Structures are given as C-alpha cells and as structure tokens.
mmCIF file of C-alpha atoms in Angstrom:
data_model
loop_
_atom_site.group_PDB
_atom_site.id
_atom_site.type_symbol
_atom_site.label_atom_id
_atom_site.label_comp_id
_atom_site.label_asym_id
_atom_site.label_seq_id
_atom_site.Cartn_x
_atom_site.Cartn_y
_atom_site.Cartn_z
ATOM 1 C CA MET A 154 124.613 77.858 93.579
ATOM 2 C CA SER A 155 120.727 77.110 94.381
ATOM 3 C CA PHE A 156 118.594 80.575 95.341
ATOM 4 C CA THR A 157 114.742 80.835 94.964
ATOM 5 C CA LEU A 158 114.179 84.435 93.021
ATOM 6 C CA VAL A 159 111.148 86.575 94.703
ATOM 7 C CA SER A 160 109.058 89.585 93.598
ATOM 8 C CA THR A 161 105.911 91.039 94.043
ATOM 9 C CA VAL A 162 103.914 92.619 91.309
ATOM 10 C CA TYR A 163 100.657 94.905 90.377
ATOM 11 C CA ASN A 164 99.259 95.714 86.997
ATOM 12 C CA GLU A 165 102.692 95.918 85.322
ATOM 13 C CA ALA A 166 101.607 94.491 82.471
ATOM 14 C CA SER A 167 103.036 97.291 80.056
ATOM 15 C CA ARG A 168 106.686 96.254 81.602
ATOM 16 C CA LEU A 169 106.329 92.526 82.305
ATOM 17 C CA ASP A 170 107.413 90.613 79.191
ATOM 18 C CA GLN A 171 110.902 92.806 78.750
ATOM 19 C CA THR A 172 111.042 92.021 82.163
ATOM 20 C CA ILE A 173 110.398 88.276 81.414
ATOM 21 C CA GLU A 174 112.537 88.200 78.696
ATOM 22 C CA GLU A 175 115.402 90.074 81.046
ATOM 23 C CA LEU A 176 114.864 87.217 83.288
ATOM 24 C CA LYS A 177 115.301 84.512 80.783
ATOM 25 C CA ASN A 178 118.978 86.223 79.484
ATOM 26 C CA GLN A 179 120.298 86.059 82.837
ATOM 27 C CA THR A 180 123.723 83.781 83.141
ATOM 28 C CA VAL A 181 122.625 82.456 86.484
ATOM 29 C CA GLN A 182 119.002 81.468 86.419
ATOM 30 C CA PRO A 183 117.245 80.662 90.047
ATOM 31 C CA SER A 184 116.946 77.484 90.958
ATOM 32 C CA GLU A 185 113.022 79.023 91.375
ATOM 33 C CA ILE A 186 110.883 81.961 90.979
ATOM 34 C CA ILE A 187 107.439 82.908 93.382
ATOM 35 C CA ILE A 188 106.129 85.887 92.987
ATOM 36 C CA THR A 189 103.234 87.362 94.748
ATOM 37 C CA ASP A 190 100.206 89.171 93.086
ATOM 38 C CA ALA A 191 98.129 91.899 94.941
ATOM 39 C CA GLY A 192 95.349 91.495 92.666
ATOM 40 C CA SER A 193 96.398 92.990 89.241
ATOM 41 C CA THR A 194 93.766 93.784 86.658
ATOM 42 C CA ASP A 195 95.127 93.968 84.226
ATOM 43 C CA GLY A 196 96.260 90.704 82.673
ATOM 44 C CA THR A 197 99.202 90.670 84.568
ATOM 45 C CA TYR A 198 98.200 87.676 86.792
ATOM 46 C CA GLU A 199 97.211 86.223 83.051
ATOM 47 C CA THR A 200 100.649 86.547 81.662
ATOM 48 C CA LEU A 201 102.360 85.495 85.160
ATOM 49 C CA LEU A 202 100.604 82.367 83.830
ATOM 50 C CA ALA A 203 101.362 81.193 81.046
ATOM 51 C CA TRP A 204 105.351 82.405 81.679
ATOM 52 C CA GLN A 205 104.546 79.614 84.680
ATOM 53 C CA LYS A 206 103.432 77.108 82.048
ATOM 54 C CA GLU A 207 105.745 77.480 79.101
ATOM 55 C CA SER A 208 108.998 77.584 82.172
ATOM 56 C CA PRO A 209 112.403 75.327 82.224
ATOM 57 C CA ILE A 210 112.606 77.151 86.012
ATOM 58 C CA PRO A 211 110.471 76.480 88.100
ATOM 59 C CA ILE A 212 106.999 79.516 88.865
ATOM 60 C CA LYS A 213 105.181 79.340 91.863
ATOM 61 C CA VAL A 214 102.306 82.120 91.448
ATOM 62 C CA LEU A 215 101.211 83.550 94.257
ATOM 63 C CA GLN A 216 97.940 85.793 94.360
ATOM 64 C CA LYS A 217 96.501 87.782 97.100
ATOM 65 C CA HIS A 218 93.971 91.146 96.529
ATOM 66 C CA LYS A 219 95.124 94.290 98.033
ATOM 67 C CA CYS A 220 98.729 92.621 99.834
ATOM 68 C CA ASN A 221 101.056 95.425 100.936
ATOM 69 C CA VAL A 222 104.420 94.897 99.308
ATOM 70 C CA ALA A 223 105.423 93.892 102.366
ATOM 71 C CA GLU A 224 102.770 91.196 103.210
ATOM 72 C CA GLY A 225 103.525 90.755 99.380
ATOM 73 C CA ARG A 226 106.984 89.681 99.898
ATOM 74 C CA ASN A 227 106.661 87.990 102.933
ATOM 75 C CA MET A 228 104.199 85.747 101.804
ATOM 76 C CA ALA A 229 107.027 84.678 98.731
ATOM 77 C CA ILE A 230 110.319 84.175 100.677
ATOM 78 C CA GLN A 231 108.392 81.757 103.395
ATOM 79 C CA ALA A 232 106.968 79.690 99.962
ATOM 80 C CA ALA A 233 110.365 79.400 99.090
ATOM 81 C CA ALA A 234 112.076 76.205 98.871
ATOM 82 C CA TYR A 235 115.618 77.463 98.933
ATOM 83 C CA PRO A 236 117.589 79.101 101.125
ATOM 84 C CA LEU A 237 119.468 81.817 99.234
ATOM 85 C CA ILE A 238 116.821 84.512 98.467
ATOM 86 C CA ALA A 239 117.112 86.514 95.723
ATOM 87 C CA SER A 240 115.192 90.073 95.598
ATOM 88 C CA THR A 241 113.007 92.547 92.922
ATOM 89 C CA ASP A 242 110.896 94.838 91.881
ATOM 90 C CA PHE A 243 109.304 93.924 88.767
ATOM 91 C CA GLY A 244 108.887 96.497 86.235
ATOM 92 C CA CYS A 245 113.244 97.095 86.599
ATOM 93 C CA ARG A 246 115.339 96.351 83.709
ATOM 94 C CA PHE A 247 117.980 94.178 83.869
ATOM 95 C CA HIS A 248 121.916 93.090 82.950
ATOM 96 C CA PRO A 249 122.047 90.073 81.709
ATOM 97 C CA GLN A 250 124.854 89.579 84.458
ATOM 98 C CA TRP A 251 122.486 90.740 87.588
ATOM 99 C CA LEU A 252 121.969 87.742 89.335
ATOM 100 C CA GLU A 253 125.433 86.641 88.849
ATOM 101 C CA SER A 254 126.955 89.474 90.712
ATOM 102 C CA ILE A 255 124.486 89.253 93.593
ATOM 103 C CA ILE A 256 124.715 85.506 94.046
ATOM 104 C CA ALA A 257 128.708 84.660 93.215
ATOM 105 C CA PRO A 258 129.673 86.752 96.220
ATOM 106 C CA PHE A 259 128.531 84.020 98.708
ATOM 107 C CA LYS A 260 130.133 81.595 98.075
ATOM 108 C CA ASP A 261 132.595 83.035 100.608
ATOM 109 C CA PRO A 262 130.427 81.934 103.539
ATOM 110 C CA SER A 263 131.057 84.993 105.368
ATOM 111 C CA VAL A 264 128.748 86.506 103.266
ATOM 112 C CA LYS A 265 125.551 86.586 104.781
ATOM 113 C CA ALA A 266 123.929 89.511 102.946
ATOM 114 C CA VAL A 267 124.597 91.008 98.998
ATOM 115 C CA ALA A 268 123.279 94.370 97.826
ATOM 116 C CA GLY A 269 122.662 95.756 94.487
ATOM 117 C CA ALA A 270 123.366 98.811 93.310
ATOM 118 C CA PHE A 271 121.034 99.942 90.507
ATOM 119 C CA THR A 272 120.740 103.273 88.458
ATOM 120 C CA VAL A 273 118.597 104.170 85.120
ATOM 121 C CA LYS A 274 118.636 103.311 82.016
ATOM 122 C CA ASP A 275 119.656 106.852 80.398
ATOM 123 C CA GLU A 276 117.548 106.445 76.939
ATOM 124 C CA ASP A 277 114.261 105.643 79.156
ATOM 125 C CA LEU A 278 114.529 109.505 80.304
ATOM 126 C CA GLN A 279 112.746 111.072 78.202
ATOM 127 C CA SER A 280 110.079 113.551 78.908
ATOM 128 C CA ILE A 281 111.174 116.425 81.126
ATOM 129 C CA SER A 282 110.344 115.115 84.590
ATOM 130 C CA ALA A 283 112.088 112.310 84.045
ATOM 131 C CA LYS A 284 114.756 115.213 83.520
ATOM 132 C CA ALA A 285 114.188 116.370 85.862
ATOM 133 C CA ALA A 286 114.063 113.854 87.846
ATOM 134 C CA TYR A 287 117.430 112.669 87.490
ATOM 135 C CA LEU A 288 118.792 116.243 88.152
ATOM 136 C CA LEU A 289 116.768 115.775 91.723
ATOM 137 C CA PHE A 290 117.960 111.886 92.342
ATOM 138 C CA ASN A 291 122.014 113.639 91.197
ATOM 139 C CA GLY A 292 121.949 111.515 88.950
ATOM 140 C CA TYR A 293 121.069 107.981 90.804
ATOM 141 C CA LYS A 294 124.123 107.236 92.401
ATOM 142 C CA ASP A 295 124.642 106.529 95.909
ATOM 143 C CA ASP A 296 127.938 105.324 96.907
ATOM 144 C CA ILE A 297 126.676 101.745 98.530
ATOM 145 C CA LYS A 298 129.822 101.599 101.012
ATOM 146 C CA GLU A 299 128.639 104.783 102.370
ATOM 147 C CA GLU A 300 127.332 103.369 106.737
ATOM 148 C CA TRP A 301 123.817 105.620 105.316
ATOM 149 C CA PHE A 302 123.777 103.477 102.340
ATOM 150 C CA THR A 303 121.329 100.775 102.653
ATOM 151 C CA PRO A 304 120.082 98.403 100.133
ATOM 152 C CA THR A 305 116.358 98.347 98.476
ATOM 153 C CA SER A 306 114.142 95.021 97.037
ATOM 154 C CA ARG A 307 115.318 96.539 93.826
ATOM 155 C CA SER A 308 118.819 94.278 94.039
ATOM 156 C CA VAL A 309 119.651 92.444 97.253
ATOM 157 C CA ALA A 310 119.877 88.501 98.519
ATOM 158 C CA TYR A 311 120.197 87.528 101.599
ATOM 159 C CA TYR A 312 119.886 83.831 103.515
ATOM 160 C CA LYS A 313 116.878 83.133 104.816
ATOM 161 C CA GLU A 314 118.386 82.909 108.838
ATOM 162 C CA VAL A 315 118.556 86.743 107.584
ATOM 163 C CA PHE A 316 114.874 87.701 106.877
ATOM 164 C CA ASP A 317 114.163 85.119 110.385
ATOM 165 C CA ARG A 318 116.138 86.557 112.581
ATOM 166 C CA VAL A 319 114.903 90.887 111.459
ATOM 167 C CA GLY A 320 111.383 88.838 111.126
ATOM 168 C CA GLY A 321 110.887 89.628 108.028
ATOM 169 C CA TYR A 322 109.000 92.555 106.234
ATOM 170 C CA CYS A 323 106.636 94.765 108.287
ATOM 171 C CA GLU A 324 103.148 94.239 106.680
ATOM 172 C CA TRP A 325 101.922 97.226 109.117
ATOM 173 C CA LEU A 326 103.095 99.665 106.747
ATOM 174 C CA THR A 327 100.612 101.087 104.496
ATOM 175 C CA LEU A 328 102.654 101.204 101.362
ATOM 176 C CA ALA A 329 106.355 102.164 101.677
ATOM 177 C CA ALA A 330 110.015 101.928 103.523
ATOM 178 C CA ASP A 331 109.455 98.479 104.229
ATOM 179 C CA ASP A 332 112.559 97.540 102.762
ATOM 180 C CA THR A 333 114.403 100.404 103.931
ATOM 181 C CA ILE A 334 113.418 99.375 107.866
ATOM 182 C CA PHE A 335 114.437 95.689 106.332
ATOM 183 C CA GLY A 336 117.664 96.696 105.885
ATOM 184 C CA ARG A 337 118.304 98.795 108.915
ATOM 185 C CA LEU A 338 117.000 96.014 111.189
ATOM 186 C CA VAL A 339 119.406 92.967 109.064
ATOM 187 C CA LYS A 340 122.561 95.780 110.224
ATOM 188 C CA LYS A 341 121.702 96.118 113.829
ATOM 189 C CA SER A 342 121.386 92.444 113.665
ATOM 190 C CA GLY A 343 125.263 92.259 113.198
ATOM 191 C CA ILE A 344 125.159 91.849 109.690
ATOM 192 C CA THR A 345 127.264 93.742 107.218
ATOM 193 C CA PHE A 346 125.918 93.516 103.191
ATOM 194 C CA TYR A 347 128.418 92.664 100.690
ATOM 195 C CA PRO A 348 128.097 95.826 98.028
ATOM 196 C CA VAL A 349 128.054 95.429 94.910
ATOM 197 C CA GLU A 350 128.853 98.906 93.335
ATOM 198 C CA LYS A 351 128.321 97.989 89.428
ATOM 199 C CA PRO A 352 124.212 98.638 88.780
ATOM 200 C CA TYR A 353 123.183 95.598 87.678
ATOM 201 C CA VAL A 354 119.022 96.965 88.086
ATOM 202 C CA PHE A 355 117.808 99.766 86.107
ATOM 203 C CA TRP A 356 114.780 101.589 87.612
ATOM 204 C CA GLY A 357 112.073 101.987 85.820
ATOM 205 C CA ARG A 358 110.983 105.849 86.215
ATOM 206 C CA HIS A 359 107.559 107.895 86.211
ATOM 207 C CA LYS A 360 107.178 110.363 82.496
ATOM 208 C CA THR A 361 104.677 113.286 84.741
ATOM 209 C CA ALA A 362 105.346 115.129 87.912
ATOM 210 C CA SER A 363 102.312 114.163 89.079
ATOM 211 C CA ALA A 364 103.507 110.432 89.193
ATOM 212 C CA TYR A 365 106.544 111.740 91.130
ATOM 213 C CA ASN A 366 104.793 113.410 93.700
ATOM 214 C CA LYS A 367 102.466 110.109 94.578
ATOM 215 C CA GLU A 368 106.077 108.484 94.857
ATOM 216 C CA ALA A 369 107.225 111.397 97.323
ATOM 217 C CA PHE A 370 103.730 110.921 99.248
ATOM 218 C CA ARG A 371 104.241 107.119 99.639
ATOM 219 C CA TYR A 372 107.683 108.385 100.504
ATOM 220 C CA GLY A 373 106.659 110.468 103.400
ATOM 221 C CA LEU A 374 103.550 108.250 104.482
ATOM 222 C CA GLY A 375 106.291 105.486 104.782
ATOM 223 C CA ASP A 376 108.685 107.842 106.913
ATOM 224 C CA GLY A 377 105.890 108.814 108.966
ATOM 225 C CA GLU A 378 104.261 105.606 109.740
ATOM 226 C CA SER A 379 107.470 104.135 110.980
ATOM 227 C CA GLY A 380 108.837 107.005 112.311
ATOM 228 C CA ILE A 381 112.248 106.467 110.513
ATOM 229 C CA ASN A 382 114.124 109.432 109.139
ATOM 230 C CA ILE A 383 112.843 112.187 111.450
ATOM 231 C CA ARG A 384 115.826 114.369 111.129
ATOM 232 C CA SER A 385 116.335 114.487 107.217
ATOM 233 C CA THR A 386 112.313 115.481 106.971
ATOM 234 C CA LEU A 387 112.477 118.609 109.672
ATOM 235 C CA GLY A 388 115.511 119.486 107.784
ATOM 236 C CA LYS A 389 113.446 119.256 105.230
ATOM 237 C CA CYS A 390 110.347 121.511 106.608
ATOM 238 C CA MET A 391 112.830 124.059 107.920
ATOM 239 C CA ASP A 392 114.162 124.487 104.480
ATOM 240 C CA LEU A 393 110.231 124.995 102.953
ATOM 241 C CA MET A 394 109.060 127.535 105.696
ATOM 242 C CA LEU A 395 112.818 129.608 105.326
ATOM 243 C CA ARG A 396 111.828 129.530 101.422
ATOM 244 C CA LEU A 397 108.346 130.414 101.885
ATOM 245 C CA SER A 398 108.950 133.146 104.220
ATOM 246 C CA PHE A 399 111.379 134.978 102.220
ATOM 247 C CA LEU A 400 109.204 135.203 99.605
ATOM 248 C CA ILE A 401 106.356 136.849 101.585
ATOM 249 C CA CYS A 402 108.859 138.513 102.940
ATOM 250 C CA LEU A 403 110.345 139.964 99.748
ATOM 251 C CA ILE A 404 106.756 140.607 98.371
ATOM 252 C CA GLY A 405 105.932 142.840 101.697
ATOM 253 C CA LEU A 406 109.171 144.441 101.892
ATOM 254 C CA SER A 407 108.963 144.821 98.363
ATOM 255 C CA VAL A 408 105.364 146.826 98.268
ATOM 256 C CA LEU A 409 106.311 148.885 101.006
ATOM 257 C CA ALA A 410 109.963 149.972 99.435
ATOM 258 C CA LEU A 411 107.474 150.679 96.792
ATOM 259 C CA PHE A 412 105.706 153.563 98.339
ATOM 260 C CA ASN A 413 108.315 155.012 100.421
ATOM 261 C CA LEU A 414 107.761 154.168 103.963
ATOM 262 C CA ILE A 415 111.218 151.932 104.579
ATOM 263 C CA ASN A 416 114.464 152.498 103.340
ATOM 264 C CA ASN A 417 116.937 149.156 101.530
ATOM 265 C CA TYR A 418 118.345 147.917 105.112
ATOM 266 C CA PHE A 419 115.331 147.103 106.057
ATOM 267 C CA PHE A 420 116.080 144.291 103.388
ATOM 268 C CA LEU A 421 118.998 143.376 104.891
ATOM 269 C CA VAL A 422 116.287 141.098 107.201
ATOM 270 C CA LEU A 423 115.931 137.965 104.335
ATOM 271 C CA ILE A 424 119.810 136.993 104.737
ATOM 272 C CA PRO A 425 118.926 134.461 107.282
ATOM 273 C CA LEU A 426 116.109 133.572 105.034
ATOM 274 C CA LEU A 427 118.179 132.503 102.106
ATOM 275 C CA ALA A 428 119.600 129.740 104.406
ATOM 276 C CA GLY A 429 116.354 127.625 102.995
ATOM 277 C CA PHE A 430 117.940 127.701 99.538
ATOM 278 C CA ARG A 431 120.299 125.060 100.849
ATOM 279 C CA PRO A 432 118.961 122.919 98.668
ATOM 280 C CA TYR A 433 118.910 124.638 95.350
ATOM 281 C CA ILE A 434 122.999 125.332 95.933
ATOM 282 C CA TYR A 435 123.776 121.624 96.637
ATOM 283 C CA HIS A 436 120.974 120.813 93.321
ATOM 284 C CA ILE A 437 122.809 123.628 90.786
ATOM 285 C CA LYS A 438 126.277 122.006 91.912
ATOM 286 C CA ASN A 439 124.206 118.449 90.773
ATOM 287 C CA TRP A 440 123.374 120.434 87.470
ATOM 288 C CA LEU A 441 126.927 121.437 86.913
ATOM 289 C CA ARG A 442 128.491 118.289 86.772
ATOM 290 C CA LEU A 443 125.576 116.549 85.058
ATOM 291 C CA LYS A 444 124.264 118.965 82.190
ATOM 292 C CA THR A 445 124.479 118.411 78.687
ATOM 293 C CA ASP A 446 122.076 119.282 75.597
ATOM 294 C CA LYS A 447 119.508 116.791 77.330
ATOM 295 C CA TYR A 448 120.047 118.572 81.009
ATOM 296 C CA ASN A 449 119.795 121.764 79.759
ATOM 297 C CA PHE A 450 119.016 124.554 82.106
ATOM 298 C CA GLY A 451 115.378 125.006 81.330
ATOM 299 C CA VAL A 452 115.461 121.026 82.257
ATOM 300 C CA LEU A 453 117.491 122.783 85.984
ATOM 301 C CA LEU A 454 114.791 125.613 86.116
ATOM 302 C CA TYR A 455 111.647 122.956 85.683
ATOM 303 C CA SER A 456 113.447 120.663 88.696
ATOM 304 C CA PHE A 457 113.036 123.621 91.004
ATOM 305 C CA TYR A 458 109.097 122.956 90.525
ATOM 306 C CA LEU A 459 109.502 118.697 90.922
ATOM 307 C CA LEU A 460 112.130 120.298 94.013
ATOM 308 C CA GLU A 461 109.525 121.883 95.550
ATOM 309 C CA SER A 462 105.880 120.066 94.638
ATOM 310 C CA THR A 463 107.876 116.681 95.279
ATOM 311 C CA ARG A 464 108.980 117.816 99.030
ATOM 312 C CA TYR A 465 105.597 119.176 99.944
ATOM 313 C CA SER A 466 104.383 116.083 98.524
ATOM 314 C CA TYR A 467 107.001 113.918 100.734
ATOM 315 C CA LEU A 468 106.329 116.268 104.225
ATOM 316 C CA LYS A 469 102.359 115.793 103.070
ATOM 317 C CA GLY A 470 103.053 112.076 103.112
ATOM 318 C CA PHE A 471 104.960 112.301 106.378
ATOM 319 C CA TYR A 472 102.818 114.412 108.439
ATOM 320 C CA LYS A 473 99.715 111.604 107.977
ATOM 321 C CA GLY A 474 101.672 108.972 108.319
ATOM 322 C CA TYR A 475 103.482 110.261 111.601
ATOM 323 C CA PHE A 476 99.784 112.384 113.050
ATOM 324 C CA LYS A 477 97.381 110.094 111.563
ATOM 325 C CA SER A 478 98.225 106.598 111.786
ATOM 326 C CA PRO A 479 95.567 104.658 113.851
ATOM 327 C CA ALA A 480 96.558 103.110 117.324
ATOM 328 C CA PHE A 481 98.254 99.461 116.177
ATOM 329 C CA ARG A 482 100.665 101.116 113.872
ATOM 330 C CA LYS A 483 102.265 103.514 116.119
ATOM 331 C CA SER A 484 102.170 101.013 118.384
ATOM 332 C CA ALA A 485 104.303 98.694 115.949
ATOM 333 C CA ALA A 486 106.750 102.220 115.340
ATOM 334 C CA LEU A 487 107.247 102.738 118.851
ATOM 335 C CA GLU A 488 108.488 99.204 119.229
ATOM 336 C CA LEU A 489 110.497 99.727 116.041
ATOM 337 C CA LYS A 490 112.055 102.116 117.258
ATOM 338 C CA LYS A 491 113.589 100.637 120.515
ATOM 339 C CA ARG A 492 114.694 98.041 117.750
ATOM 340 C CA LEU A 493 116.571 100.664 115.810
ATOM 341 C CA ALA A 494 117.777 102.229 118.741
#
C-alpha cells in the first residue's frame, strides 16, 4: 500500500542518526518521505540532505525558517504524492513494526484514520527529573480506546481527504495544541480513529526540570490560545489555590497557636482546603503501582516538586495564551469553538 511519511524537524542533530536508522529498519517502508525543516542551525538540514542522496526511497526536504510545527506539517502533506499519510515527530524512537501497525488497518476500506499508542523507553529515563515525569505521566500509559483520547502527531495516519475535510493543522497557533485540535476536528467530522493499542513509538523525554517546565508552558500556551481544555485548566488553578491557601493558613494558625492566641479547634478550617491535594493522592496511587528501586520514594518526593512547577508553568502559559493573544488568534479561537461545539 503506497503512502507518504511526513514529519517536521528543528535542531534534532543529536538524535537524527538514530531516527533515520530506525526508519530504515521498518518492516513496511513508505513510498516517499517528506520532511519540513524549520531552519535548523545544528547540522540537521545537512544530514537530511545527505540521507536524501543515498536513500532508495524518494525523500523531499522542505525548509522554511521559523515556521511552526503546524505550518511545517501542512507543507509536507500538501506536497505529498500519495493519498495516504503517515505522520510522526522526528526525535522519537520506533519499533520496526511501527509503520506496519498504523498502515495495515487501511486494508479495511471503512478505515479512514488510525491512531497509534506511544510510550517511552525505560532505559532512557536516567535523570531524576525524567523519572519523576514518568510518575507524573502515569507511566505514559493512555487508554486510546477511551472517548476522551485524542491521537498525537507522534503516531497517526489518515487519508488526505480527512486532512482536507478539517482544513489541516492550525497554523495560527504559536507552538502547541495543533495536533490535539486536528484530532478533535477529525472526530467531530464523524470519522473514528482506528486504535492501535500496542505502543510502537517511543517518546524522547527531557533530562532536566527546566525542560519539563518549558514543555508545560508550551502546552498551556497552546491550550490558552485555542481555548481548549478550559475546564481541566480551571481545576488545576483551583487545586493550586487551595494548596497555597492551606499552606498560608497553616503557617498563620501555627504562629497564633504558638503564642496561645487561638486554640486547636481553629485548625479545623484547614480541612476543606485539603481538597487541593487531590492530585497528590492520585499521584501517590500511581507511584504505589509503579514503584521499583528505580522509581523509589526519593523520586516520589522530587515528583511533588515537578508537579507543582509544571502546573505553575502550564497555568502561566495558558494565561498568556488566553488573555494576551493578539486579535487574530482570539478570532480564530472563537471560530474553532464554533466548529467543536
């Protein structure tokens, strides 16, 4: 079955050779590969051109400086010669049967779009931040059969007619949320994603807390600009406010109690504020299921810090995206809201 593999890339030189090798080892090979480079300065573009020259599979390397992921993906898909598109993010790792797993379902003519699961390689998670994020992401396990699941660009395939029906990816966004919106629009159009439950794509993860915070900010920015996930964002905000209120009240009441200005019954006012620690309870339950010598109690404690810092970064990004966006983004977000209603 003929299909085009598309992706975008920016400064991926450190992982590009591995990505290329694992794509070469796929049991099912694409009929062509199209990659959009956003103006890499670390040798990525030159490596892609070298691969293009020696590859038996036709490769097109497009380049547009400072284009965002959505624009780059749209460019690649519009240049595709085949009606079936497979999409991923360069920098991921791939099982040899990845492409086979998301292309085989199209043998059924009723299948128009396929969503693949993804996970991480445990051996790649060595820093305490990466281990803590593993706990926060619940071991990177999502039930892709659930109604709420929206496929990501890491592992997805669809016919070009699906892409055209929803108008492609939202180029008006700054950095993130384009694939989430694309998936929601596809589902809203009445198309069901065929789920490939076994994860054949492995997400490359960060090593430092600052990198996870930047990622959370980008996600928040994209959600804020597009106006999606408002309910869950309000929940995050409320939980954070309750936790802060608990700590402030605890300190204040403790000082007053120290000087015998109040009795211990005043501490009962803290009980309602404990609701803000619901994410901690959920997180501890996950840790009890996932804990090993690698994901030990020390990692759990550090993950509490990462939980707070990434939540704050996400909310900061959402605030900027929702309240500080220019008029054209706000207008596009309103139009998107109508389409998703």
